[in-house]
Every structure is written in structure tokens, then in C-alpha cells.
XYZ file of C-alpha atoms in Angstrom:
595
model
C 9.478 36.463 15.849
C 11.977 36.517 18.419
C 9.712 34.838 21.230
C 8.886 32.020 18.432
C 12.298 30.878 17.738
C 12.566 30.655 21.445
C 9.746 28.576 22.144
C 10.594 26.446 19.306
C 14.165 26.068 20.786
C 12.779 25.280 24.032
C 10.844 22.564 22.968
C 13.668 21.351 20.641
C 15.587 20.820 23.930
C 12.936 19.312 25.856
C 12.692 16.476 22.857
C 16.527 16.039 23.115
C 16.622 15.906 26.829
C 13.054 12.991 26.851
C 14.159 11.401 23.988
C 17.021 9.528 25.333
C 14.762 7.913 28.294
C 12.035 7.712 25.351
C 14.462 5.528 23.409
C 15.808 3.574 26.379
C 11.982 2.346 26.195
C 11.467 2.143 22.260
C 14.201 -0.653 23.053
C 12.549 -2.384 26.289
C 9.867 -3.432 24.352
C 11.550 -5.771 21.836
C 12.050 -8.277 25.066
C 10.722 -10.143 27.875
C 12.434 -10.875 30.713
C 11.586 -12.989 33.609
C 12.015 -11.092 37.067
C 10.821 -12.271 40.752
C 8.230 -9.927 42.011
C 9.358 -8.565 45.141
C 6.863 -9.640 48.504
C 3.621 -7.513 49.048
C 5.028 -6.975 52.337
C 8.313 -4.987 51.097
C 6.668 -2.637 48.719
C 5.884 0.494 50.687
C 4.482 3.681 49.379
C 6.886 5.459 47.594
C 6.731 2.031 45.095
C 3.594 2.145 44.673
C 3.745 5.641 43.565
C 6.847 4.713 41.237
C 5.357 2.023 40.036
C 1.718 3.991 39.202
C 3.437 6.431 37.377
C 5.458 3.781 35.344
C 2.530 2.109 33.794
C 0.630 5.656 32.679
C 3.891 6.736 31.448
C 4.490 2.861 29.389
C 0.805 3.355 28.529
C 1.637 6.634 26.595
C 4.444 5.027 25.215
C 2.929 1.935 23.878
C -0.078 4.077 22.297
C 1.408 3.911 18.722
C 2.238 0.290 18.504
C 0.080 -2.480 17.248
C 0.751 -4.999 19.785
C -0.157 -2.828 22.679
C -0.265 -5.550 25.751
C 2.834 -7.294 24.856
C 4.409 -4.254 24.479
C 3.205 -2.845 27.800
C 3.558 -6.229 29.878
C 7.653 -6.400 29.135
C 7.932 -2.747 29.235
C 6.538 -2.165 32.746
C 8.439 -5.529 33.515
C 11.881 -3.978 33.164
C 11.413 -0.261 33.156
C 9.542 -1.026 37.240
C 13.088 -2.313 38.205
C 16.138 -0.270 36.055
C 14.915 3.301 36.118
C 18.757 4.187 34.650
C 18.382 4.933 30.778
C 21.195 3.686 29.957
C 21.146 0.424 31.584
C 17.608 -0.222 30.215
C 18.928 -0.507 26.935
C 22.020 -2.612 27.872
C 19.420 -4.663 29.627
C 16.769 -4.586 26.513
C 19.605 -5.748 24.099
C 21.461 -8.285 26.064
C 18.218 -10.340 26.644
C 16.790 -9.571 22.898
C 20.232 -11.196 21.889
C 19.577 -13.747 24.379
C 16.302 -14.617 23.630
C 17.428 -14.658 19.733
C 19.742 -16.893 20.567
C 17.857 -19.090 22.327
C 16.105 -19.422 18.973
C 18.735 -20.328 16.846
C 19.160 -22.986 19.300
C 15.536 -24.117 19.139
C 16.270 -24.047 15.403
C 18.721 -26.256 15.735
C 17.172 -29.062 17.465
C 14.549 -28.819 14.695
C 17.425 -29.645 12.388
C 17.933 -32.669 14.032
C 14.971 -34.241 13.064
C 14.013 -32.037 9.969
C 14.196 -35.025 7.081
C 13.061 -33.128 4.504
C 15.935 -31.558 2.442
C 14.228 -27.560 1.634
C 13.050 -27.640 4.754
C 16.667 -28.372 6.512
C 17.873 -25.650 4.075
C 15.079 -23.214 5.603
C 16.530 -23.849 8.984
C 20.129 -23.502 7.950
C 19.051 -20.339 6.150
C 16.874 -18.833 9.395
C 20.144 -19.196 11.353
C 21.885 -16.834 9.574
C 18.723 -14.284 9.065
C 18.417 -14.322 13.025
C 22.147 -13.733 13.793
C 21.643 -10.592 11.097
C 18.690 -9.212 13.072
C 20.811 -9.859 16.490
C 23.150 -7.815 14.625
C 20.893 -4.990 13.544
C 19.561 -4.642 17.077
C 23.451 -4.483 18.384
C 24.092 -1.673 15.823
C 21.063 0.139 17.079
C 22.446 0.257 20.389
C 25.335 1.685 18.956
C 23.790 4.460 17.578
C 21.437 4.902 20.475
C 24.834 5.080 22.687
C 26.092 8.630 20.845
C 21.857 10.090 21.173
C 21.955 13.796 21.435
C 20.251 16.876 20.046
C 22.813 17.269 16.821
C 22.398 14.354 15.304
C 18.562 13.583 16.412
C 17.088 13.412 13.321
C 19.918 11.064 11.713
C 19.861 8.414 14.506
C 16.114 8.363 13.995
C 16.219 7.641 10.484
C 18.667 5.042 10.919
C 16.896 3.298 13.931
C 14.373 2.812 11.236
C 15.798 1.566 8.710
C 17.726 -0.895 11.221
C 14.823 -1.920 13.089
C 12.953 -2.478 10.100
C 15.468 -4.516 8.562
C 15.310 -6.858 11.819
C 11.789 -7.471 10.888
C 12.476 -8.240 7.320
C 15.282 -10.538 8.325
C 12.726 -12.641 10.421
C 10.039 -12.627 7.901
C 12.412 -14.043 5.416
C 13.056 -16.746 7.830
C 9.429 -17.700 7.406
C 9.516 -17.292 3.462
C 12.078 -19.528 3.364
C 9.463 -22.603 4.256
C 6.507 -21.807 1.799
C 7.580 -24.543 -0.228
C 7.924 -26.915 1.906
C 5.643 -30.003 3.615
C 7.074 -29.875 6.679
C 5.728 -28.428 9.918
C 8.865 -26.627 10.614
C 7.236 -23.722 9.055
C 4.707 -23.834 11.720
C 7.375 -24.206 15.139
C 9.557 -21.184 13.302
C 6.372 -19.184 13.547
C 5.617 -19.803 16.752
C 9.419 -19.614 17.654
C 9.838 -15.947 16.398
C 6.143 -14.551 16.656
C 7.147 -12.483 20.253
C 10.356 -11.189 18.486
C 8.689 -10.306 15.816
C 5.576 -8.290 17.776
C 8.130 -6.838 19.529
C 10.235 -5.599 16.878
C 7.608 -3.453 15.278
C 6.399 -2.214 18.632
C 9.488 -0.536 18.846
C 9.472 0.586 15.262
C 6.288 1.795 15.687
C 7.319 3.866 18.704
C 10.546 5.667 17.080
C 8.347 6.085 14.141
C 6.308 8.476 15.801
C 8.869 10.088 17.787
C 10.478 10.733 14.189
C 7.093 11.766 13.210
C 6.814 14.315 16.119
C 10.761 15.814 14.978
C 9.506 16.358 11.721
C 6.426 18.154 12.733
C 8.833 20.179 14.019
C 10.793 20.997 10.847
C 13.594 19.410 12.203
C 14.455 18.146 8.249
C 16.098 19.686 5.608
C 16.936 23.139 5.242
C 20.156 22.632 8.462
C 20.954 19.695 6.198
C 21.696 22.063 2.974
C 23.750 24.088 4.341
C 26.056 21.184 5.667
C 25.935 19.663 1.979
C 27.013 23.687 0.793
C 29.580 23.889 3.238
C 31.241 19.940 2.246
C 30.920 21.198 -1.969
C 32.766 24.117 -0.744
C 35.632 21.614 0.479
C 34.695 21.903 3.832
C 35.590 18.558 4.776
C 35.924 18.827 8.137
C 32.589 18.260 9.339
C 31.939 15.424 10.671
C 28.913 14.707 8.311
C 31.520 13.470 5.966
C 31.903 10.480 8.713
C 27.866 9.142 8.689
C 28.230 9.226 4.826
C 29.383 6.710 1.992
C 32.915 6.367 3.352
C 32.302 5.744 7.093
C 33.604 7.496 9.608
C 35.465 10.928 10.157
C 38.471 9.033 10.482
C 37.968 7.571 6.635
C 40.576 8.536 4.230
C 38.368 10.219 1.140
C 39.883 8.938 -2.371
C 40.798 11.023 -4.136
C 38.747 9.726 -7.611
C 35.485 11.001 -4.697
C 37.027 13.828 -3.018
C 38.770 16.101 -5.652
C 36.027 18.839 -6.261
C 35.316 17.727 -9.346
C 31.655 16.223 -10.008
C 33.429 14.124 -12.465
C 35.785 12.625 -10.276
C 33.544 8.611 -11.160
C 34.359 9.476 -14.674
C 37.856 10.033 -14.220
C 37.842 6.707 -11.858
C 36.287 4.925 -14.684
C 38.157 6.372 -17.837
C 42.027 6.588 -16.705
C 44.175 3.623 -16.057
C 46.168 4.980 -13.938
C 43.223 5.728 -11.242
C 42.854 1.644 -11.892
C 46.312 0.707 -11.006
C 45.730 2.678 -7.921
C 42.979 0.021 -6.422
C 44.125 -1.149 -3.597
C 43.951 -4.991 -5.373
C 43.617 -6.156 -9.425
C 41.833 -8.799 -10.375
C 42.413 -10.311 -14.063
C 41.506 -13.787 -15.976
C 44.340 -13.309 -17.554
C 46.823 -13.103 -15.126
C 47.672 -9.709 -15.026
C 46.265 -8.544 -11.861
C 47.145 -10.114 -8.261
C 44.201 -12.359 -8.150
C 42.448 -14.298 -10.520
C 39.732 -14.710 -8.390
C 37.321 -11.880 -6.688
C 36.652 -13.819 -3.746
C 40.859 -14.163 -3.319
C 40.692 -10.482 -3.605
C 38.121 -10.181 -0.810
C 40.313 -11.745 1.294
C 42.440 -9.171 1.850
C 40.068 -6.607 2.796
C 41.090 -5.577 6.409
C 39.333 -6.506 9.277
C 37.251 -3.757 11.006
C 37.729 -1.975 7.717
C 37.009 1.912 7.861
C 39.156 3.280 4.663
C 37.711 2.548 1.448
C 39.000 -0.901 -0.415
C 39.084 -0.525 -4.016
C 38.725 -3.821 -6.188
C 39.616 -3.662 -9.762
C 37.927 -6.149 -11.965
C 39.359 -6.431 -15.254
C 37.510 -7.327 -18.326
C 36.128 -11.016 -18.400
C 33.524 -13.542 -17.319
C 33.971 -14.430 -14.005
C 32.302 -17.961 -12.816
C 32.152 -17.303 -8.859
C 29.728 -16.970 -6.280
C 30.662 -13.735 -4.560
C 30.168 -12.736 -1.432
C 30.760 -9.258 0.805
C 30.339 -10.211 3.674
C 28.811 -8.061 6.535
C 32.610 -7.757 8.101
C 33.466 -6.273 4.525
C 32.668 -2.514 4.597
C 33.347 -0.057 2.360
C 33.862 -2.139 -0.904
C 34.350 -0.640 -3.784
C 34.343 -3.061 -6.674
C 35.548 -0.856 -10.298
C 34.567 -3.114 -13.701
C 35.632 -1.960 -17.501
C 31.880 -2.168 -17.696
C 28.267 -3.991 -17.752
C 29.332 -6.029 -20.278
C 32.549 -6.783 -20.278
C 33.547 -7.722 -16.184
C 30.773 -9.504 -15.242
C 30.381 -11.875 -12.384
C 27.894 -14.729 -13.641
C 26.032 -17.689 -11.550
C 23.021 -20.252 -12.285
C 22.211 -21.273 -8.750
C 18.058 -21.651 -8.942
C 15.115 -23.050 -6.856
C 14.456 -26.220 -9.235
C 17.622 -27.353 -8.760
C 16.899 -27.540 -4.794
C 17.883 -24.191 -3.485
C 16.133 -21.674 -1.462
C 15.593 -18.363 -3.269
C 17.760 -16.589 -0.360
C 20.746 -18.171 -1.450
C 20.270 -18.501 -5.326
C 22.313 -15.157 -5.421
C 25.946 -15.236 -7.678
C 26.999 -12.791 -5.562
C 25.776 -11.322 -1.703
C 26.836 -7.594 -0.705
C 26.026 -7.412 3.175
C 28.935 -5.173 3.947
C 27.882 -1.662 4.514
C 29.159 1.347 2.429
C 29.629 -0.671 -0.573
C 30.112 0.919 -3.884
C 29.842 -1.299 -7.443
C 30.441 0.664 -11.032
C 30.766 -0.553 -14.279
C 30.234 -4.324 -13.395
C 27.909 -6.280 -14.275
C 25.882 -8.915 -12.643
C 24.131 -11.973 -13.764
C 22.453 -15.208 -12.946
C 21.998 -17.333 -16.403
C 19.907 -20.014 -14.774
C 17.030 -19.346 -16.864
C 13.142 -18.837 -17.079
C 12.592 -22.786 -16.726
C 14.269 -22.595 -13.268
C 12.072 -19.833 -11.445
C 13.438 -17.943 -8.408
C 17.346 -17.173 -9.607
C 18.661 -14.255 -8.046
C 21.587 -12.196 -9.345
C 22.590 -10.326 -6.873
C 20.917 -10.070 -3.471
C 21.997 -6.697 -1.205
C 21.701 -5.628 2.258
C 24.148 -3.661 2.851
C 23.312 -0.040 4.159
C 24.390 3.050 2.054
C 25.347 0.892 -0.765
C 25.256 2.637 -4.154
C 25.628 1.010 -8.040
C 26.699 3.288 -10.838
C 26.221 1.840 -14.634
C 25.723 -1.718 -13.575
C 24.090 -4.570 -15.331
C 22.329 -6.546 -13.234
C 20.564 -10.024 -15.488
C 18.570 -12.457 -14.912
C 14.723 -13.828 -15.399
C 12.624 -14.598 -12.389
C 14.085 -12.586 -9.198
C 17.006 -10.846 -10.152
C 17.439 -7.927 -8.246
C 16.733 -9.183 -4.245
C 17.244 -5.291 -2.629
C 16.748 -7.332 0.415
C 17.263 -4.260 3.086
C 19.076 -1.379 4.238
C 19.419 2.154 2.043
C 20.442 1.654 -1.674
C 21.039 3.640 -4.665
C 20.861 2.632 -8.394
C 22.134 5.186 -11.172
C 22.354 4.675 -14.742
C 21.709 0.708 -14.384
C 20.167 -1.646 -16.647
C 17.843 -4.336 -14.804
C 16.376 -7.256 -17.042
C 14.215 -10.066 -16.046
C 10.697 -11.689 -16.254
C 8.818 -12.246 -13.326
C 9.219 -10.069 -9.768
C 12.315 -9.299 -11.241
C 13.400 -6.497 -8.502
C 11.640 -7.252 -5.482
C 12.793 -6.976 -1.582
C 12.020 -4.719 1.323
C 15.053 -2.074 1.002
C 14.476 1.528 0.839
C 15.733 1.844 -2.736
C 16.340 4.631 -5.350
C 16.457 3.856 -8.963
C 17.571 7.082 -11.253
C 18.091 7.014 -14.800
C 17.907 3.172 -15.119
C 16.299 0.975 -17.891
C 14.239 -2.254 -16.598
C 13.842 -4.638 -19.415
C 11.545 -7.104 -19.240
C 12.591 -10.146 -21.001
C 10.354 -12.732 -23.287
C 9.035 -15.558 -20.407
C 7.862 -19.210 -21.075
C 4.886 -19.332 -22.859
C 2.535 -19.328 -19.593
C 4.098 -16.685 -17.550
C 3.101 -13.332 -16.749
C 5.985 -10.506 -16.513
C 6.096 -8.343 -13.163
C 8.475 -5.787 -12.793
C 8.455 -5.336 -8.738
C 7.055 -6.855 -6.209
C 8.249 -4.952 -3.308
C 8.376 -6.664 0.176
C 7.047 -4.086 3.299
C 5.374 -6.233 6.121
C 5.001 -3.955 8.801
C 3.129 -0.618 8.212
C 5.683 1.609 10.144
C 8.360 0.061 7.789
C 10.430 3.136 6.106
C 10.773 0.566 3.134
C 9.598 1.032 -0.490
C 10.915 1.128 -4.274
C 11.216 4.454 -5.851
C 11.835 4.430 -9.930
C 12.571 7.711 -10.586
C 12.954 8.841 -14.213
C 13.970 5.567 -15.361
C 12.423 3.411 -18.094
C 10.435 0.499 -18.613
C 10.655 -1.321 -22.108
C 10.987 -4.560 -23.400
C 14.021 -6.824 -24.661
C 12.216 -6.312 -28.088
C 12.266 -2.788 -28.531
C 9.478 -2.237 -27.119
C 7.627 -4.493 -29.044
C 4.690 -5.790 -27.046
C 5.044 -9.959 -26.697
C 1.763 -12.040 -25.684
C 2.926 -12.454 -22.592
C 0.691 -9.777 -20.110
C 3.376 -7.521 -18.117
C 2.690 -5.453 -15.124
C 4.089 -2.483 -13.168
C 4.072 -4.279 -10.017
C 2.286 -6.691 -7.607
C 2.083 -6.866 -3.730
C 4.392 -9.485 -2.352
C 3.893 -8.499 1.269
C 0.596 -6.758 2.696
C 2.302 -2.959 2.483
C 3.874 -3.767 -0.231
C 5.247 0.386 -1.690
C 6.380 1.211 -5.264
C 6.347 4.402 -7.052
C 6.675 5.254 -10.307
C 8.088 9.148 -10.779
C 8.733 10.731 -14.792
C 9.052 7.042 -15.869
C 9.179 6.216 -19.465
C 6.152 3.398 -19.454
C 6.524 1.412 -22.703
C 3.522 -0.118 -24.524
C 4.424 -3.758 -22.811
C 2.354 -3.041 -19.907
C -0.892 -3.636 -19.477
C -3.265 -1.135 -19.326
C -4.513 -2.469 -15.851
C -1.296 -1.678 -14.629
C -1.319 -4.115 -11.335
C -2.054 -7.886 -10.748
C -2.755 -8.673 -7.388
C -0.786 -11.816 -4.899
C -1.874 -15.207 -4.880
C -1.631 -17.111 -1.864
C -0.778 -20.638 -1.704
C -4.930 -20.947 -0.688
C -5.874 -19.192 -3.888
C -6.974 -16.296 -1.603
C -5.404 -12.805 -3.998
C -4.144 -10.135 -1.158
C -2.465 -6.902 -0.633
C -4.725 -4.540 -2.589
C -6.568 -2.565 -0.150
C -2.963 -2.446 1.882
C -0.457 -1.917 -0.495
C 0.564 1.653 -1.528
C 1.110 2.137 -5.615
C 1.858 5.456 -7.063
C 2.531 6.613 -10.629
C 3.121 10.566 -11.000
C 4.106 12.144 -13.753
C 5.014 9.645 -16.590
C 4.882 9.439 -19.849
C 5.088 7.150 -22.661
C 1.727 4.812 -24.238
C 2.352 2.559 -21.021
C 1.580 5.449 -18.491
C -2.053 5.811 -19.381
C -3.683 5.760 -15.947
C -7.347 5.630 -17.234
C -7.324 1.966 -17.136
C -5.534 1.151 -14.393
C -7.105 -1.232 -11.417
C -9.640 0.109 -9.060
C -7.733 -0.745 -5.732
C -7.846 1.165 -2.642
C -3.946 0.991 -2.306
C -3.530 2.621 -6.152
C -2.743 6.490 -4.855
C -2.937 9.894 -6.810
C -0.612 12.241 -4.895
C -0.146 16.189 -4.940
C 3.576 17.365 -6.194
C 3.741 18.271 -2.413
C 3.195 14.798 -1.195
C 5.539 13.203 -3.553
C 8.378 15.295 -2.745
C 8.405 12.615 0.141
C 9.394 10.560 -2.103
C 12.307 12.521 -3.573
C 15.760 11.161 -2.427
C 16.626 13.814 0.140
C 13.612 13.034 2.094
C 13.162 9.608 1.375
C 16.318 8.148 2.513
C 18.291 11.145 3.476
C 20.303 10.713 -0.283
C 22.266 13.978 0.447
C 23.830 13.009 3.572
C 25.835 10.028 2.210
C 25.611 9.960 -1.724
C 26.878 12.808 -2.978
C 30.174 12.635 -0.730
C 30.978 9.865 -3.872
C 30.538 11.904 -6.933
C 28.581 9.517 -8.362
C 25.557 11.348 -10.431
C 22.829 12.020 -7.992
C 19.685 14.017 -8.037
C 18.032 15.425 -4.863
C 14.894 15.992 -6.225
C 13.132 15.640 -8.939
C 14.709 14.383 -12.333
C 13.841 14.634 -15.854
C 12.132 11.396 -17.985
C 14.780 9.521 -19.868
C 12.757 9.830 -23.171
């Protein structure tokens, strides 16, 4: 037994001590990068041999992606003259910033001459998406910068998510354009189809590097004792820094950090934890600020301490926005009803369904309870997003979030929904985040009279995406009381090709349709995304859960209670490491029904 846990140490090492150089290449392949080949004459031997053993080694490397000679031409490229890991990256991410940026330039010009007004709103729109996945490749190298053996497994997960948020970013560039006539769709694609290949090569690669660390039982059980230790007030550890707060440097409030696994409650139910936040904002006058967005304001640059906005009861007519500069947010309402933060911005009225949102959260760490969140544009106007979030490790705690068609846009990033309520008609929480719901109510509302009602329609492009919806003993009823309407509702529907829901101890309510799925209609007519998409439904109950029924599609899964524990929040998205730091009710594992 001895001689095991050796070996198994040993090779732990060896992973830590590759990994780095591993990772320097993971990175090398989301660029190109035009270098003069030195003269036949000059290259003697010895760089030959170098150079031999380069390509079988970015061979090896470039075995697990899907664009194998791209990523093999512009890894060999670079890797045959920096052999220095960590100058590869520096290299890799100065000219992937560069190369972005020559885009946004191209994308510029186009907006010279674009005439047609959705169109030049695509463009406008794609500027910001690219500087997000120019930032998302800078965080990355970040992470990639403090790589060693303790925190392996962390990074990984993170380069992940990051990376695969990148992708999204650029693929909702090119959504942006589906309804429009212009052939600026067309120059976009070509514009960002190498950054885009290259992107999910190198998702593809730390994907199966992660893949090989888990093999390895490299997960969990180190993880539990860390959690133990921080319930036991040791905090100390520097776990506390990777989770909702920040940093280790973050001051812990003390409404999260008293011991208590009320501490929310006592947040939310005593005024005097209130007239602690570090700003009030009231209609009325009796806070500082009248205005969230003149609260925002004052949110310190750089911001690593927790920034606690109180909303006070009332309607607020504002389009919000967190901005990725904003981190850990924390916006406190008197509840879902009462402070709510209301918009009608809509895609009739000429707006792209990426900005429709009455408020953005793109600052990471952000934390929303009791508010609630609304677009009132209505079914007539389609696409009308409530509240569109990517912002990493952001969590909402008995929030309303309203609207009809596309209210919930989890864009990206890792999010966490407790105790919410979700209404809406068509798509009505749809995105490419990897997202938790627990113990919330969707309600789908009463459409126009020739709409069908889908409750997700979950965005995952790429198949080495981490991305996916999780409902998680929630429920699903109407805004009838459950009293089936003519309109046909459905469970879910594949916006993108891998599109990934599942449904876990889910109270299904007699609105759905036995079927269960409808497939996604392409502009050509052409339906897509069933033989690719991954649906699961385990363990729910309620006269909507009735599987017997349900489509015959190859991407409608049955799993084992061992293969769905990948779905449970501690393995899906690492939930322990930054959620329960908060106090805000969270389950590791598997939770009850609500009914």
C-alpha cells in the first residue's frame, strides 16, 4: 500500500513538473504568427534534431483537438523558435491579443460602409464581445502565471471555463447578424473563423489534461477537508481567496463570515446589517443615491473587498450595468417584489438581443438577494432580456427574475441560482454558462396565441465546452396554477449543436408536453441539434415527468446515479470552493424535490 501511494505521488509530480510546458503549448495554439525561416544553410544538426522532436512532441499534443493542422502548423511555428515556457505563453497571448485586435479593426472598417442599421449594431456589439474574449485569454495567462502542483486541479477548471467563455463570446458575435441582410455576417465569419479553431484547440487540449488529473483522483476528497477546516473557522487558508470574495487579502463581512449558516438571513432581516452597506439607494430620498447606476459609481477601482449596495423598496426605471471593472458586487433588495429594477428594451423595437438586457452583471464575484429583475417589454416584442450575466462566481439568492421571450441570458462564466423565481414564454433561460439552479420555480407564462413555450435553450458550441444548465430540485409550473393553456410547452430545445440541460428531482407540472423536447429550426427550415445535444431528466416527479413519451433522439440520455453525480454542484462547477464561503443556502449534492 505503501509502494502505491508512492507511485501515485511520483506520477502526481511528473504531471506538475510537464504540465507547465504542456500549458505553455495549450496556449500556442490559439495564434499564428509570422516568423522568417532561417537559411537551409544555417540549420546544422543539432536543429534538425530539435526541430524533429518538436513536431512528434506538437503531434501528441494536438491529438485531442478538432482542428488538428491548424493547431499543429502555429504550434510548431512558435514552439521551433521559444523553447522557454514561460515566454511561449507571453508570446501566445501578446499576438492572440494582437491578432484580436486586428479584428476589431477590420470590424471597424466594415462599419464604415455597413448601411444597414442591425447590422451596424452587430458590429458595434462584436467589438465589445472580442475585447471580452481578449480579456478572458489575458486572465488565463494570469492564472497560468501562479501553475503549480497545489492548485492544479483549480487552474484547470478555470482555464475551462475561461477559454470556453472566449468561444462563446465570438459565437455571439456571429448571432448577433442572423437577422440581418447584410453580408457582414459573412466577412465576421471569415474574420474570426482562425480565432475561433484555435480557441477550442486549446480547450480541447486542457480538457484532456484535466481529464488525465481526474483519472487520477485528483478531485474531491483533499477538497473536503479544506471546506471542514474553513466551517471550523479556519480562515486562514488561502482557499478562502479563489472563492466568492476574491482574494486572501478580501475582508470577509461579517453578515458571510460569522459561523452562523444563517448569517444571509440575518443580512436580509435586520436593518441595521442594511445601514451597514457600504452605499443606500432609495426613491424616496432616504438613501445616498436615488439612482443604482450613481451608486455603482462609487465602487472602487481594482475592487477586491466586497461592495455592498442597498436597494430600498421601489420600482426602479434604469438600465443597469456591472461592469467587468466592478467585482465583488453585492446588490441587497427588501425583496422580489418590492426593489425591482425594470426595463422594456426588445428586438422589434430595433435592438439586438445582446443588449435588450435592463441590467448587465459582467463583474466577477457578484452577489444579488432579494431583488428582483424584470424586462416588461412583452410577448409581442420577442427577444427581451432581463438580465444578461457573465460574470464568474456570481450567485442570486431569492431573486425574481421576469420577463417573456429570453429572460434569463446566463451568457457565461460559473453561476448559482437559489430559491429564485424565473417566468417567461419562449427560451426563457438560455445561454452557455455553467449554471446551477436549486430550489427555484420557472413559470412559464400564457404566450400569443401562435407561440410555443420553451423553458431552456441552452447555448454549448464546442463539444469540450464545460457549459450546461443544471435544474436541480426546482419546479416547473405554469402562471395558472398549473393549469395546462393550449399553448404546447417544452422542457427544452437545442439552440447550439451541444446544446446540455438536465433536469435532477424536478417538480414537472402537467404544462409540458409529453414529448418533452422540440428540436431548432434553422433559418433554411433544416431542424438540428438532436443527435448532438445532451438532455437528461433523472429522478423527477410530478404528471409532467413521465418519460414514456418523450422524443426518440440520440442526444435524450438515461444516466446511472453514479454518472449524474457529475452533475452535482461540487463536481460540476467546483460549488464548494467558492459558494459556501457566502452562507447563502447551498447543497453539494443531491437535493430533495420541492413538492
Amino acid at each position: 500500500m505503501i509502494e502505491e501511494k508512492s507511485q501515485k505521488r511520483t506520477r502526481i509530480v511528473i504531471i506538475g513538473m510537464s504540465t507547465f510546458l504542456l500549458v505553455a503549448m495549450v496556449v500556442a495554439v490559439t495564434v499564428s504568427v509570422d516568423i522568417n525561416t532561417r537559411n537551409d544553410d544555417s540549420t546544422n544538426n543539432n536543429d534538425k534534431t530539435r526541430i524533429a522532436s518538436t513536431i512528434k512532441s506538437v503531434k501528441s499534443f494536438c491529438q485531442p483537438t478538432d482542428y488538428k493542422k491548424e493547431c499543429e502548423e502555429n504550434l510548431i511555428e512558435i514552439a521551433g523558435n521559444t523553447t522557454e515556457p514561460r515566454e511561449l505563453i507571453k508570446l501566445a497571448f501578446n499576438v492572440t491579443i494582437k491578432k484580436i485586435g486586428d479584428g476589431i479593426k477590420k470590424t471597424n472598417l466594415l462599419h464604415e460602409v455597413e448601411k444597414e442599421p442591425r447590422a451596424k449594431l452587430a458590429l458595434d456589439t462584436c467589438k465589445q464581445l472580442m475585447d471580452l474574449s481578449i480579456g478572458e485569454f489575458e486572465r488565463s495567462l494570469e492564472g497560468i502565471k501562479t501553475f503549480d502542483l497545489n492548485n492544479l486541479e483549480n487552474i484547470l477548471v478555470s482555464l475551462k471555463v475561461w477559454l470556453s467563455g472566449a468561444i462563446t463570446y465570438q459565437e455571439t458575435c456571429l448571432d448577433g447578424f442572423q437577422n440581418t441582410t447584410s453580408d457582414a455576417s459573412k466577412k465576421m465569419q471569415n474574420i474570426l473563423t482562425t480565432s475561433m479553431h484555435m480557441s477550442s484547440n486549446a480547450l480541447a487540449i486542457i480538457s484532456d489534461l484535466a481529464k488525465s488529473v481526474l483519472d487520477l483522483n485528483l478531485t474531491n476528497n483533499e477538497r473536503r477537508l479544506i471546506d471542514n477546516n474553513n466551517n471550523n473557522n479556519n480562515n486562514n487558508n488561502n482557499d478562502v481567496g479563489e472563492q466568492v470574495f476574491g482574494h486572501d487579502d478580501v475582508e470577509v463581512p461579517s453578515w458571510a463570515g460569522d459561523g452562523s449558516s444563517v448569517g444571509v438571513r440575518r443580512l436580509l432581516h435586520a436593518n441595521h446589517y442594511k445601514l451597514k452597506a457600504n452605499v443606500i439607494v432609495a426613491k424616496d430620498g432616504s438613501g445616498k443615491f436615488k439612482k443604482i447606476n450613481d451608486a455603482l459609481k462609487h465602487v472602487p477601482k481594482k475592487n477586491k473587498k466586497i461592495f455592498v449596495i442597498y436597494i430600498k423598496e421601489g420600482v426602479y426605471h434604469e438600465y443597469v450595468e456591472v461592469t467587468k471593472k466592478m467585482t465583488h458586487v453585492v446588490f441587497v433588495g427588501d425583496g422580489g417584489n418590492k426593489t425591482r429594477i425594470t426595463g422594456n428594451k426588445n428586438f422589434i423595437d430595433g435592438v439586438n438581443t445582446y443588449k435588450t438586457p435592463t441590467v448587465a452583471i459582467a463583474g466577477d464575484y457578484f452577489v444579488a438577494i432579494n431583488i428582483g429583475f424584470e424586462n416588461s417589454a412583452g410577448p409581442q416584442k420577442h427577444q427581451a432580456v432581463a438580465i444578461r450575466v457573465q460574470a464568474d462566481k456570481s450567485i442570486f439568492y431569492k431573486c425574481s427574475i421576469d420577463g417573456y421571450q429570453d429572460t434569463l441570458y446566463a451568457h457565461t462564466m460559473r453561476q448559482f441560482y437559489r430559491d429564485c423565481t424565473i417566468s417567461g414564454t419562449i427560451d426563457f433561460v438560455f445561454g452557455d454558462a455553467v449554471a446551477i439552479f436549486q430550489n427555484c420555480t420557472f413559470v412559464v407564462r400564457k404566450p400569443l396565441e401562435n407561440q410555443q413555450c420553451i423553458v431552456t435553450a441552452q447555448g454549448r458550441k464546442d463539444k469540450h465546452q464545460p457549459s450546461g444548465i443544471v435544474i436541480q430540485g426546482c419546479s416547473i409550473v405554469s402562471d395558472t396554477h398549473n393549469v395546462k393553456f393550449d399553448n404546447k410547452a417544452y422542457l427544452a430545445r437545442p439552440w447550439k449543436n451541444y446544446s446540455r440541460t438536465i433536469f435532477m428531482k424536478t417538480y414537472i407540472g402537467d404544462l409540458i408536453e409529453p414529448d418533452g423536447y422540440m428540436p431548432w429550426q434553422l433559418p433554411n427550415g433544416t431542424l438540428t441539434g438532436m443527435d448532438t445535444c445532451f438532455y437528461v431528466e433523472y429522478k423527477n416527479k410530478g404528471p409532467g415527468s413521465n418519460k414514456s413519451k418523450r422524443v426518440k433522439w440520440r442526444g435524450i440520455k438515461n444516466l446511472t446515479s453514479h454518472t449524474a453525480s457529475v452533475f452535482l454542484p461540487y463536481k460540476f462547477f467546483h460549488g464548494d470552493d467558492w459558494i459556501k464561503v457566502t452562507r447563502v443556502p447551498y447543497s453539494s449534492g443531491e437535493i430533495s424535490s420541492k413538492h
